[in-house]
Amino acid sequence: MTTTTITSIISSKDLLAHWQGHRGLTRRVIEAFPEKDLFEFSIGGMRTFYKMVQELLMLAAPGVKQIADGTVPQLSEELYQANSKEELLALWDAQTTAMDQDWGLIPDQKFKETILAFGAYEGTVISTVLYYIDNEIHHRGQGYVYLRALGVTPPNFYER
């Protein structure tokens, strides 16, 4: 009987591609919102989708940069202000580019290390990255509910 040790299920490159697939879909959800409703519409006391996207912007690229170079970012949604959907999408696109650049600086072994994300949240690098992805999916789901409530058909969730 032969024993094989598996050291990785998914490569770093494939994990980034998976995340960027989600980011592309989230971008299409942002695009689907009527301009005014992106900034003003909410249900049941939840935040507007704009506010949720600010949170995603606060976590993604700054979080990847911290993993790549140790820079501990400020945890503030107010750092990412936009006055239009066009400005918000420009912020989103700039972060996508920054994430791709910083991701390439992260050696595979780093994913097993412990990190204090944003100087406050302890976990392994991989668990932190998976949280960032899960958080985006969660808020995108809220965006889908908002779009349907507005009578807008959201993009197909499986098209990444």
Coordinates of N, CA and C in Angstrom, one line a residue, residues 20-112:
Q20 N -11.1 36.2 -8.0 CA -11.3 37.2 -9.1 C -12.6 36.9 -9.9
G21 N -12.9 35.6 -10.0 CA -14.2 35.3 -10.7 C -15.4 35.8 -9.9
H22 N -15.3 35.7 -8.6 CA -16.3 36.2 -7.7 C -16.4 37.7 -7.8
R23 N -15.2 38.4 -7.8 CA -15.1 39.8 -7.9 C -15.7 40.3 -9.2
G24 N -15.5 39.6 -10.3 CA -16.1 40.0 -11.6 C -17.6 39.9 -11.5
L25 N -18.1 38.9 -10.8 CA -19.6 38.8 -10.7 C -20.1 39.9 -9.8
T26 N -19.4 40.2 -8.7 CA -19.9 41.3 -7.8 C -19.9 42.6 -8.6
R27 N -18.9 42.8 -9.4 CA -18.8 44.0 -10.2 C -20.1 44.1 -11.1
R28 N -20.5 43.0 -11.7 CA -21.7 43.0 -12.5 C -23.0 43.3 -11.7
V29 N -23.0 42.8 -10.4 CA -24.1 43.2 -9.5 C -24.1 44.7 -9.3
I30 N -23.0 45.3 -9.0 CA -22.9 46.7 -8.8 C -23.4 47.4 -10.1
E31 N -23.0 47.0 -11.3 CA -23.4 47.6 -12.5 C -24.9 47.5 -12.7
A32 N -25.5 46.4 -12.2 CA -27.0 46.2 -12.4 C -27.8 47.1 -11.6
F33 N -27.3 47.7 -10.6 CA -28.1 48.6 -9.7 C -28.4 49.9 -10.4
P34 N -29.6 50.4 -10.3 CA -29.9 51.8 -10.8 C -29.1 52.7 -9.9
E35 N -28.5 53.7 -10.5 CA -27.6 54.6 -9.7 C -28.1 55.1 -8.4
K36 N -29.3 55.6 -8.3 CA -29.9 56.1 -7.1 C -30.0 55.0 -6.0
D37 N -30.5 53.9 -6.5 CA -30.8 52.8 -5.5 C -29.5 52.2 -5.0
L38 N -28.5 52.2 -5.7 CA -27.2 51.7 -5.2 C -26.8 52.4 -3.9
F39 N -27.1 53.7 -3.9 CA -26.7 54.6 -2.7 C -27.8 54.7 -1.7
E40 N -29.1 54.5 -2.0 CA -30.2 54.8 -1.1 C -31.0 53.6 -0.7
F41 N -31.2 52.6 -1.5 CA -32.1 51.5 -1.3 C -31.6 50.6 -0.2
S42 N -32.5 50.2 0.7 CA -32.2 49.1 1.7 C -33.5 48.5 2.1
I43 N -33.4 47.3 2.7 CA -34.5 46.5 3.1 C -34.3 46.2 4.6
G44 N -35.3 46.4 5.4 CA -35.3 45.9 6.8 C -34.2 46.5 7.6
G45 N -33.8 47.7 7.4 CA -32.7 48.3 8.2 C -31.3 47.9 7.8
M46 N -31.2 47.1 6.8 CA -29.8 46.7 6.3 C -29.1 47.9 5.7
R47 N -27.8 47.8 5.5 CA -27.1 48.9 4.8 C -27.4 48.9 3.3
T48 N -27.2 50.0 2.7 CA -27.3 50.1 1.2 C -26.3 49.2 0.6
F49 N -26.5 48.8 -0.6 CA -25.4 48.0 -1.3 C -24.1 48.8 -1.4
Y50 N -24.2 50.0 -1.6 CA -23.0 50.9 -1.6 C -22.2 50.7 -0.4
K51 N -22.8 50.8 0.8 CA -22.1 50.6 2.1 C -21.5 49.2 2.2
M52 N -22.2 48.2 1.7 CA -21.7 46.8 1.7 C -20.4 46.7 0.8
V53 N -20.5 47.4 -0.4 CA -19.3 47.4 -1.3 C -18.2 48.1 -0.6
Q54 N -18.4 49.2 0.1 CA -17.4 49.9 0.8 C -16.6 48.9 1.7
E55 N -17.4 48.1 2.4 CA -16.8 47.1 3.3 C -15.9 46.1 2.5
L56 N -16.4 45.7 1.3 CA -15.6 44.7 0.5 C -14.3 45.4 0.0
L57 N -14.4 46.7 -0.3 CA -13.2 47.4 -0.7 C -12.2 47.6 0.5
M58 N -12.8 47.8 1.6 CA -11.9 47.9 2.8 C -11.1 46.7 3.1
L59 N -11.7 45.5 2.8 CA -11.0 44.2 3.2 C -10.1 43.7 2.1
A60 N -10.6 43.7 0.8 CA -9.9 42.9 -0.2 C -8.5 43.3 -0.5
A61 N -8.3 44.3 -1.2 CA -6.9 44.7 -1.6 C -6.1 45.1 -0.4
P62 N -6.6 45.9 0.5 CA -5.7 46.1 1.7 C -5.4 44.8 2.5
G63 N -6.3 43.9 2.5 CA -6.0 42.6 3.2 C -4.9 41.8 2.4
V64 N -5.0 41.8 1.1 CA -4.0 41.1 0.3 C -2.6 41.8 0.5
K65 N -2.6 43.1 0.5 CA -1.4 43.9 0.6 C -0.7 43.5 2.0
Q66 N -1.5 43.4 3.0 CA -1.0 43.1 4.3 C -0.3 41.7 4.3
I67 N -1.0 40.8 3.6 CA -0.4 39.4 3.5 C 0.9 39.5 2.7
A68 N 0.9 40.3 1.7 CA 2.1 40.3 0.8 C 3.3 41.0 1.4
D69 N 3.0 42.2 2.1 CA 4.2 42.9 2.6 C 4.2 43.3 4.1
G70 N 3.1 42.9 4.8 CA 3.1 43.1 6.2 C 2.5 44.5 6.6
T71 N 2.2 45.3 5.6 CA 1.6 46.6 5.9 C 0.2 46.4 6.6
V72 N 0.0 46.9 7.8 CA -1.3 46.7 8.5 C -2.2 47.9 8.1
P73 N -3.2 47.6 7.3 CA -4.1 48.7 6.9 C -5.0 49.2 7.9
Q74 N -5.5 50.4 7.7 CA -6.5 51.0 8.6 C -7.9 50.3 8.3
L75 N -8.6 50.0 9.3 CA -9.9 49.3 9.1 C -11.0 50.4 9.1
S76 N -11.3 51.0 7.9 CA -12.3 52.0 7.8 C -12.9 52.0 6.5
E77 N -14.2 51.8 6.4 CA -15.0 51.8 5.2 C -15.0 53.2 4.6
E78 N -14.8 54.2 5.4 CA -14.8 55.6 4.9 C -13.6 56.0 4.0
L79 N -12.6 55.1 3.9 CA -11.5 55.3 3.0 C -11.9 55.2 1.6
Y80 N -13.0 54.5 1.3 CA -13.4 54.3 -0.1 C -14.7 54.9 -0.4
Q81 N -14.7 56.2 -0.7 CA -15.9 57.0 -1.0 C -16.0 57.2 -2.5
A82 N -17.3 57.1 -2.9 CA -17.6 57.3 -4.3 C -18.9 58.1 -4.3
N83 N -19.1 59.0 -5.3 CA -20.3 59.7 -5.4 C -21.1 59.3 -6.6
S84 N -20.7 58.3 -7.3 CA -21.4 57.7 -8.4 C -21.1 56.3 -8.6
K85 N -21.9 55.6 -9.4 CA -21.6 54.2 -9.7 C -20.3 54.1 -10.5
E86 N -20.1 55.0 -11.4 CA -18.9 55.0 -12.2 C -17.6 55.1 -11.3
E87 N -17.7 56.0 -10.3 CA -16.5 56.1 -9.3 C -16.3 54.8 -8.5
L88 N -17.4 54.2 -8.1 CA -17.4 53.0 -7.3 C -16.7 51.9 -8.1
L89 N -17.2 51.8 -9.4 CA -16.6 50.7 -10.3 C -15.1 51.0 -10.5
A90 N -14.7 52.3 -10.6 CA -13.3 52.6 -10.8 C -12.5 52.2 -9.6
L91 N -13.0 52.4 -8.4 CA -12.3 51.9 -7.2 C -12.2 50.4 -7.2
W92 N -13.3 49.7 -7.6 CA -13.3 48.2 -7.7 C -12.3 47.7 -8.6
D93 N -12.2 48.4 -9.8 CA -11.2 47.9 -10.8 C -9.8 48.2 -10.4
A94 N -9.5 49.3 -9.7 CA -8.2 49.6 -9.2 C -7.8 48.6 -8.2
Q95 N -8.7 48.2 -7.4 CA -8.4 47.1 -6.4 C -8.1 45.8 -7.0
T96 N -8.8 45.5 -8.0 CA -8.6 44.2 -8.7 C -7.2 44.2 -9.3
T97 N -6.7 45.2 -9.9 CA -5.4 45.3 -10.4 C -4.3 45.2 -9.2
A98 N -4.6 45.9 -8.1 CA -3.7 45.9 -7.0 C -3.6 44.5 -6.4
M99 N -4.8 43.8 -6.3 CA -4.8 42.5 -5.7 C -3.9 41.5 -6.6
D100 N -4.1 41.6 -7.9 CA -3.3 40.8 -8.8 C -1.8 41.0 -8.6
Q101 N -1.4 42.3 -8.5 CA 0.0 42.6 -8.3 C 0.6 42.1 -6.9
D102 N -0.2 42.4 -5.9 CA 0.3 42.0 -4.5 C 0.2 40.5 -4.3
W103 N -0.7 39.8 -4.9 CA -0.9 38.4 -4.8 C 0.4 37.6 -5.2
G104 N 1.0 38.1 -6.3 CA 2.2 37.5 -6.9 C 3.4 37.6 -5.9
L105 N 3.3 38.4 -4.9 CA 4.4 38.5 -3.9 C 4.2 37.6 -2.7
I106 N 3.2 36.8 -2.7 CA 2.9 36.0 -1.6 C 3.4 34.5 -1.9
P107 N 4.4 34.1 -1.1 CA 4.9 32.7 -1.3 C 3.9 31.7 -0.8
D108 N 3.9 30.5 -1.4 CA 2.9 29.5 -1.0 C 2.9 29.2 0.5
Q109 N 4.1 29.1 1.1 CA 4.2 28.7 2.5 C 3.6 29.7 3.4
K110 N 3.4 31.0 2.9 CA 2.8 32.0 3.8 C 1.4 31.7 4.2
F111 N 0.7 31.0 3.3 CA -0.8 30.7 3.6 C -1.0 29.9 4.8
K112 N 0.1 29.2 5.3 CA 0.0 28.4 6.5 C 0.3 29.2 7.8

